[in-house]
Short mmCIF file of C-alpha atoms in Angstrom, two decimals:
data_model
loop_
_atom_site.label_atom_id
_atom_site.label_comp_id
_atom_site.label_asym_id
_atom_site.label_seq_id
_atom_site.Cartn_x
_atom_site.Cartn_y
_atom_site.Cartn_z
CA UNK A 1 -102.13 174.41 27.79
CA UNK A 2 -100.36 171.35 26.71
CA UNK A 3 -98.01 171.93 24.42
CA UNK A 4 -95.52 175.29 23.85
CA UNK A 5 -92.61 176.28 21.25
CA UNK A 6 -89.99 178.39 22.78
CA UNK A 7 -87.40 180.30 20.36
CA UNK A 8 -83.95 181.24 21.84
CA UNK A 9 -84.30 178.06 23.86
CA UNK A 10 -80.83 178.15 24.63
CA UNK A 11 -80.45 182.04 25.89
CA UNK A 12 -80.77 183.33 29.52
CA UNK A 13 -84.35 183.41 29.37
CA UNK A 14 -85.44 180.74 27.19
CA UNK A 15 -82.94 178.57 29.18
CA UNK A 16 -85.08 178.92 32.31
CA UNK A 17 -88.20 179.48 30.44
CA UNK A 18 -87.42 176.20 28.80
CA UNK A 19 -87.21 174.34 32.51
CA UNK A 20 -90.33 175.87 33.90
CA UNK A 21 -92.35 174.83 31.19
CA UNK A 22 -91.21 171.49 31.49
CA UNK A 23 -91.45 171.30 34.93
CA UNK A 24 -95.36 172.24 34.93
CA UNK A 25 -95.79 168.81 32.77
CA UNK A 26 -95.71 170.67 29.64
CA UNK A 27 -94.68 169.42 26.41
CA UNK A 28 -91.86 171.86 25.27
CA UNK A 29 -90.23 172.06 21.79
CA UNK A 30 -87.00 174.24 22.31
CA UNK A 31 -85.85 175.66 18.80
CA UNK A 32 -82.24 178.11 18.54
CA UNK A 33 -79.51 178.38 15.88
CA UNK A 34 -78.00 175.18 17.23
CA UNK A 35 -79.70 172.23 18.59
CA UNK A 36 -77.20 171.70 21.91
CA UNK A 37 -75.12 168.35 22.55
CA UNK A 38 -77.19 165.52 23.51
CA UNK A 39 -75.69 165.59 26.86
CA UNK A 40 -76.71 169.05 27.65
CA UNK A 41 -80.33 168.20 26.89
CA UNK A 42 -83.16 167.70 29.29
CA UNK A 43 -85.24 164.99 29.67
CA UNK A 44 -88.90 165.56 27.88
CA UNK A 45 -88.00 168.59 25.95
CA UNK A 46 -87.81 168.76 22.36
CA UNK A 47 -84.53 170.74 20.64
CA UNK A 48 -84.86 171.66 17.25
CA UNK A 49 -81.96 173.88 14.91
CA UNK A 50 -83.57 176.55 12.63
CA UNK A 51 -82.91 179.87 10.96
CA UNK A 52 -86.12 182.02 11.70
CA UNK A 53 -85.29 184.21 9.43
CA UNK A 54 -86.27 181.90 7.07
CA UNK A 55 -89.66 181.39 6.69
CA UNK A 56 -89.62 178.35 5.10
CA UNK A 57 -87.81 176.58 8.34
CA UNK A 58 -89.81 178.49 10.93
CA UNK A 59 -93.25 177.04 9.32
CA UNK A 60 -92.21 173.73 9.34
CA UNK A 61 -90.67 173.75 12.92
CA UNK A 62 -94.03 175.36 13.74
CA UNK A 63 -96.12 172.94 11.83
CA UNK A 64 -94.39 170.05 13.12
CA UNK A 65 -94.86 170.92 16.46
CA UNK A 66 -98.68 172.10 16.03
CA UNK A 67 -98.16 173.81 19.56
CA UNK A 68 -101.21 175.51 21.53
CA UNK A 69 -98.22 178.47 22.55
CA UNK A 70 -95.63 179.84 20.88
CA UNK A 71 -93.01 181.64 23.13
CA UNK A 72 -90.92 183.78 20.81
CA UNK A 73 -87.66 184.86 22.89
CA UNK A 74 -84.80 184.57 19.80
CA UNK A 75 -83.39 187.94 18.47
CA UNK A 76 -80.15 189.69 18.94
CA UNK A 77 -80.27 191.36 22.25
CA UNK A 78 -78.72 194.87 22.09
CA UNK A 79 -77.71 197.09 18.97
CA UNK A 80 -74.06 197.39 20.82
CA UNK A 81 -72.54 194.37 19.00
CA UNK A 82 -73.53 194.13 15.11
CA UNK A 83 -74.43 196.39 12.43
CA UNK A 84 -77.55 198.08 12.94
CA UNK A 85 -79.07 197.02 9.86
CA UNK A 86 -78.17 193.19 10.87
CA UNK A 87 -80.16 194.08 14.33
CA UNK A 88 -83.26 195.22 12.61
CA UNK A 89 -83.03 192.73 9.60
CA UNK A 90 -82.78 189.81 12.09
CA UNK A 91 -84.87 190.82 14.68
CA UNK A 92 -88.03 192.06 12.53
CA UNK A 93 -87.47 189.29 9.90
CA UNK A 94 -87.31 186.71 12.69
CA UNK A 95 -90.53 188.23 14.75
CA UNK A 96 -92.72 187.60 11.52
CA UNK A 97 -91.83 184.35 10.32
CA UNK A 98 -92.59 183.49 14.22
CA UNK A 99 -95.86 185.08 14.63
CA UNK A 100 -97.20 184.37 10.79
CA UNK A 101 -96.87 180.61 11.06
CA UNK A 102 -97.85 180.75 15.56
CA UNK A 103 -100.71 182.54 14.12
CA UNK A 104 -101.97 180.04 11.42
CA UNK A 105 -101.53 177.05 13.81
CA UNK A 106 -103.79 178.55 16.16
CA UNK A 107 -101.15 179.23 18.91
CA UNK A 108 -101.30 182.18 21.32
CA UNK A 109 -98.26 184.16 20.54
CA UNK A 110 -95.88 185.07 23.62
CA UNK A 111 -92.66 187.54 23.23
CA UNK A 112 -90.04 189.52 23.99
CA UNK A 113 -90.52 192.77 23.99
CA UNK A 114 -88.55 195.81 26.02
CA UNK A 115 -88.66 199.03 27.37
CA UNK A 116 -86.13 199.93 24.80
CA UNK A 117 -89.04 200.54 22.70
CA UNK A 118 -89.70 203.83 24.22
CA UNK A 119 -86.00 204.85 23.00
CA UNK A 120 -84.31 206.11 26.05
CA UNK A 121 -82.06 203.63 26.80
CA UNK A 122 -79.77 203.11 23.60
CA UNK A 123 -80.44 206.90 22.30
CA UNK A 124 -77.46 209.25 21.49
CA UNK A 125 -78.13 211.78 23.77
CA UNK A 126 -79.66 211.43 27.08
CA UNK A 127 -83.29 212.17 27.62
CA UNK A 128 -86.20 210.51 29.52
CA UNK A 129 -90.35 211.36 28.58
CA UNK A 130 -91.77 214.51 29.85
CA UNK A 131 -94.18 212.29 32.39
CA UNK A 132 -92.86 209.66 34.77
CA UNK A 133 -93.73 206.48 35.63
CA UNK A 134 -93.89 205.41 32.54
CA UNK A 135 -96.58 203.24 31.04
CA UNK A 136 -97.74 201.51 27.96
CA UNK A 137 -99.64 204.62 26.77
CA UNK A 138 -95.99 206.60 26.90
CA UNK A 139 -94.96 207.21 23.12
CA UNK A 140 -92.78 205.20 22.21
CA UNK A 141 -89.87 206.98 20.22
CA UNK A 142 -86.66 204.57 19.85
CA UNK A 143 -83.87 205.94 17.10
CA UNK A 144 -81.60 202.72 17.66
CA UNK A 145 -81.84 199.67 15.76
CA UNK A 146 -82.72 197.43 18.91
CA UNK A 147 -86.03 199.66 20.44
CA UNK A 148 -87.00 200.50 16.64
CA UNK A 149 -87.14 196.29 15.91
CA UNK A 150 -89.26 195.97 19.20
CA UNK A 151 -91.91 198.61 18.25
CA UNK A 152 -91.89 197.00 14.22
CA UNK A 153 -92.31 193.37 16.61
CA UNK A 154 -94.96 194.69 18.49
CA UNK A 155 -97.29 196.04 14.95
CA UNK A 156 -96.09 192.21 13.69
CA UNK A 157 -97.86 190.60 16.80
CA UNK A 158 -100.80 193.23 16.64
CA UNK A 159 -100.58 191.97 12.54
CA UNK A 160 -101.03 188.43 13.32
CA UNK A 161 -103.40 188.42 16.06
CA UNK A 162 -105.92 190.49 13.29
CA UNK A 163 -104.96 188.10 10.37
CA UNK A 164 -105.45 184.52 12.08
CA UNK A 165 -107.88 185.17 15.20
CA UNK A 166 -105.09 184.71 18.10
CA UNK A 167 -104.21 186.60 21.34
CA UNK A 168 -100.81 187.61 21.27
CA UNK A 169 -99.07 189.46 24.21
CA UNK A 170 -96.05 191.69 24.08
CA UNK A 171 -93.78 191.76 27.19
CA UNK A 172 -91.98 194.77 27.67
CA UNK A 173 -89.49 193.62 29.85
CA UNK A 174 -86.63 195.47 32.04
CA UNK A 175 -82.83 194.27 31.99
CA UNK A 176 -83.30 190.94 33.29
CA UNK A 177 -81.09 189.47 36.13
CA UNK A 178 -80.80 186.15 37.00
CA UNK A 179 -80.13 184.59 40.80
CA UNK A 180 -76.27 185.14 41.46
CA UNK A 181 -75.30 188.10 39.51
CA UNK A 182 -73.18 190.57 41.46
CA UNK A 183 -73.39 193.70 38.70
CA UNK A 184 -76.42 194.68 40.83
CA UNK A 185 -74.65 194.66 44.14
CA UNK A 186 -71.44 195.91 42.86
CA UNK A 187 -73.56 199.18 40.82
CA UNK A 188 -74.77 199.79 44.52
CA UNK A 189 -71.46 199.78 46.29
CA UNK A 190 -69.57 202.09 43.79
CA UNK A 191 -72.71 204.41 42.46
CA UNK A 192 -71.97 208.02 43.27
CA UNK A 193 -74.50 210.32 42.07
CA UNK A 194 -71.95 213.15 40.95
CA UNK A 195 -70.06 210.93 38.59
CA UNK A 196 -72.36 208.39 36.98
CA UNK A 197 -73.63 208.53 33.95
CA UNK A 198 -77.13 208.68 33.06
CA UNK A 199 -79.22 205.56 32.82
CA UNK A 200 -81.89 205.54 30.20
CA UNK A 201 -83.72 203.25 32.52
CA UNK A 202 -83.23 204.83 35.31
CA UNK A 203 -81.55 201.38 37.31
CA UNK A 204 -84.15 199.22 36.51
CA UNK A 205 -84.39 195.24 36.21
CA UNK A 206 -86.36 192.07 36.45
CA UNK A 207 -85.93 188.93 37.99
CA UNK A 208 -85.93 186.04 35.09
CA UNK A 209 -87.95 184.28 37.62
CA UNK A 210 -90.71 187.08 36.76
CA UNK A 211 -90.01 186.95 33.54
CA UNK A 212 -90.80 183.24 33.58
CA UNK A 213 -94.04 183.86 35.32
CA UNK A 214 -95.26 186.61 33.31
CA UNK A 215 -94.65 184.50 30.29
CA UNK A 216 -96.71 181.37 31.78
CA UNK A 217 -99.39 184.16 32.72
CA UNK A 218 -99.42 184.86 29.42
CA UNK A 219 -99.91 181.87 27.32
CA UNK A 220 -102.78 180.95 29.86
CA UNK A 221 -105.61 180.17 28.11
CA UNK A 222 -107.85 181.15 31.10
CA UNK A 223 -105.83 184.78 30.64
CA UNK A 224 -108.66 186.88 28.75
CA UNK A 225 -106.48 188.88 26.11
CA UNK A 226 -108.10 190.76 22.77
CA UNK A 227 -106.23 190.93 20.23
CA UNK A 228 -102.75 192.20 20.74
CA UNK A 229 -101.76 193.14 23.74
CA UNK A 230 -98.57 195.35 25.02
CA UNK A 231 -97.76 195.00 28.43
CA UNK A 232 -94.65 196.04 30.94
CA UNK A 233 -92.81 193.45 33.45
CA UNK A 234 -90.16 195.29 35.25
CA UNK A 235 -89.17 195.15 39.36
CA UNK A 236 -91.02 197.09 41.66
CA UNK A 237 -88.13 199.27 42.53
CA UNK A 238 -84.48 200.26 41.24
CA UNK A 239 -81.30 198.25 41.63
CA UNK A 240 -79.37 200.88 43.66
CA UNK A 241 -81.74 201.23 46.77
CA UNK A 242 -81.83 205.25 46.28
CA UNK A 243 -84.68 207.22 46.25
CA UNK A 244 -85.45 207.16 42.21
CA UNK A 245 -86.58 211.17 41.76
CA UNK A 246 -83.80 211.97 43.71
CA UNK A 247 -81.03 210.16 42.07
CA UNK A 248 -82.27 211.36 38.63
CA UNK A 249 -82.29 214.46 39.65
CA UNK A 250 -78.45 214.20 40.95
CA UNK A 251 -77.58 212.59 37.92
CA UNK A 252 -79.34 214.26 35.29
CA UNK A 253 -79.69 217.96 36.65
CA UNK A 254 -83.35 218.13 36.55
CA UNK A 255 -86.58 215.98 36.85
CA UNK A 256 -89.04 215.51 34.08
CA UNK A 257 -91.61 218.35 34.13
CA UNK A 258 -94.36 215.58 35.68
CA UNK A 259 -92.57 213.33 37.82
CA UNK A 260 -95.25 211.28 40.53
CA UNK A 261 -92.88 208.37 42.07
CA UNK A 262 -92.40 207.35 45.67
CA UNK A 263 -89.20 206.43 46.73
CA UNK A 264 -87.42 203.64 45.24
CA UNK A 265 -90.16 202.91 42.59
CA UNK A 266 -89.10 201.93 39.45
CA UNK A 267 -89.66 204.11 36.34
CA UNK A 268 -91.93 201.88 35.05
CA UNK A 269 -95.56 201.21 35.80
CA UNK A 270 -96.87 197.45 35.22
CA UNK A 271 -100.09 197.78 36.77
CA UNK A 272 -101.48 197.00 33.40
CA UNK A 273 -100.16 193.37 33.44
CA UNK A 274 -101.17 193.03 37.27
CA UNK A 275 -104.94 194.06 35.79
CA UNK A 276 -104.36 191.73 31.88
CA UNK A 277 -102.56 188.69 33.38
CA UNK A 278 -102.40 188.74 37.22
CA UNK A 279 -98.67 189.15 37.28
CA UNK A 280 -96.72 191.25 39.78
CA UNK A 281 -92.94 190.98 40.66
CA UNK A 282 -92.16 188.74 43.66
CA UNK A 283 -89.04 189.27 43.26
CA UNK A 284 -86.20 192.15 44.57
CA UNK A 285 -82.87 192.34 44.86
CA UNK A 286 -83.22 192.98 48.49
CA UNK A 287 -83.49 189.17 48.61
CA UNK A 288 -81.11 187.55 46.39
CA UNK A 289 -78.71 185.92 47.77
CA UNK A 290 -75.47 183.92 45.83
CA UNK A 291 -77.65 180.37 44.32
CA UNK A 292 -81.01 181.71 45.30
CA UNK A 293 -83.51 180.08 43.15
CA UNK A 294 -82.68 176.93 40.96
CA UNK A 295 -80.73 177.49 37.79
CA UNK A 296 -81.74 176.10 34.20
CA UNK A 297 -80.79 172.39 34.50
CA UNK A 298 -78.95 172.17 31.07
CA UNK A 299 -76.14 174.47 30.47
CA UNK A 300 -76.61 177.76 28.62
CA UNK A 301 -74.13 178.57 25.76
CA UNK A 302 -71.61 181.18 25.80
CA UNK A 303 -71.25 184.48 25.95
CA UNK A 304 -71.96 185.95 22.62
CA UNK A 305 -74.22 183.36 21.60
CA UNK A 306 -76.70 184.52 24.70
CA UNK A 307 -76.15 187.95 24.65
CA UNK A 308 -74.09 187.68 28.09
CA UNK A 309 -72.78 190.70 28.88
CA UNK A 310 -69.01 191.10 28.31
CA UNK A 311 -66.84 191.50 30.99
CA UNK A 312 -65.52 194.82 30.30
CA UNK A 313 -69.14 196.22 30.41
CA UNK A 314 -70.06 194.52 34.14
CA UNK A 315 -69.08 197.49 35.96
CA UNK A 316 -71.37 199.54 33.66
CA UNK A 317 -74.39 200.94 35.11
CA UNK A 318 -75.56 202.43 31.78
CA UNK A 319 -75.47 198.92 30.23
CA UNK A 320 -78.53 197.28 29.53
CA UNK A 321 -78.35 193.76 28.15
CA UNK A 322 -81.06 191.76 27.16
CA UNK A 323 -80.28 187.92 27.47
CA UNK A 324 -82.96 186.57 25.86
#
């Protein structure tokens, strides 16, 4: 693999993405809204500006670049903030131009899926499948604007992958975290079973150091993928360190009717991308620590343009922002 685009270069994700790329010798062409400031560029890395919602634009940056992966991580992160039609516009819009023109340069095709597909997190009314863990067989049944674009991503990737010939993998990831952020920690200390509110994830996360290396799994070339290929990347356990059946019960009232999870387990069963791509998380919060791990080396942008959660939300353990 010598050469990879990466969209939302300048989010949470593509920001580190971006640096772990580069730092396995690869060539990396970093496209977002907004090419950033020549100082806040890295060495070796390419920064393009494009609207990829535009399909003219996102064929030429693709062209141009003639990469061997395309790492599609550029979308608006959570329905909470725009119009739901500008969610679903953008994000599916976006997602095809992407994958049409990764698929007719012969690029694997890499992206950003979530577990918001399966519609529990973001849905009106509070409700979790009949059968836990989840997996990538559980329906998925989103009514929000966010988990609906995901699934409509997912057919685009399955879409492209028949049309041109190319794998393409769709990672179904869990909030993601990043080394340093308290809201975990701080959820812990002040959770109390009798007055939270229910959490459509049930107090999931990933590390965006997984993230990172489920992605480089992915656009392996040595990784044998058919086709399209859905796949979940989510922590091995909860963020609260609570027994998960338990605390859903307390919370919620009830269990779903089949409920098989051991302790602190998360939700969410990725054995699937330990058996497609090797992955596995080897990373919990039990050991981050303040500045564990190394942060992107270029600046990310602010909050709104990365999808950073706002600071009256932080204390929200219902929250579930996707910095992408």
């Amino acid at each position: 693999m010598d050469s990879v685009l990466v969209t939302g270069g300048a989010g949470g994700v593509g920001a580190w993405t971006v640096d772990a790329l580069a730092d396995a010798g690869r060539e990396v062409v970093a496209v977002d809204r907004e090419a950033p400031p020549t100082e806040e560029r890295r060495d070796g890395v390419d920064y393009v500006a494009a609207d990829l919602t535009d399909y003219g634009e996102t064929r030429q940056v693709v062209d141009a670049a003639a990469p061997d992966a395309v790492v599609h991580l550029a979308a608006i992160p959570h329905p909470e903030d725009h119009a739901g039609s500008r969610v679903f516009a953008n994000n599916v819009e976006s997602a095809y131009n992407v994958f049409d023109a990764a698929g007719a340069a012969g690029a694997r095709i890499v992206w950003a899926s979530s577990e918001s597909c399966y519609g529990t997190v973001f849905a009106a009314d509070d409700w979790l499948p009949d059968r836990l863990p989840i997996d990538e067989e559980t329906p998925t049944q989103p009514e929000d604007p966010y988990g609906l674009s995901k699934v409509v991503g997912e057919e685009v990737a399955a879409a492209a992958a028949r049309r041109h010939g190319v794998p393409a993998v769709s990672l179904r990831l869990s909030w993601v975290t990043f080394p340093g952020d308290e809201r975990r920690r701080e959820a812990r200390e002040t959770f109390d079973p009798a007055t939270a509110a229910p959490s459509g994830n049930c107090w999931s996360y990933v590390d965006v150091r997984d993230v990172v290396a489920a992605v480089e799994a992915a656009i392996d070339p040595e990784t044998a993928v058919d086709g399209h290929e859905a796949v979940l990347i989510v922590a091995a356990e909860n963020f609260l360190g609570r027994d998960t059946a338990a605390t859903i019960e307390a919370v919620r009232g009830e269990l779903p009717a089949e409920c098989d999870l051991d302790g602190d387990e998360s939700i969410f069963d990725c054995s699937k991308a330990k058996r497609l791509l090797g992955w596995e998380p080897g990373h919990s919060w039990r050991g981050s620590v303040a500045n564990d791990g190394e942060p992107p080396s270029r600046p990310r942008l602010a909050a709104g343009r990365t999808g950073a959660v706002p600071a009256a939300d932080a204390a929200r353990t219902d929250t579930h922002i996707y910095i992408f």
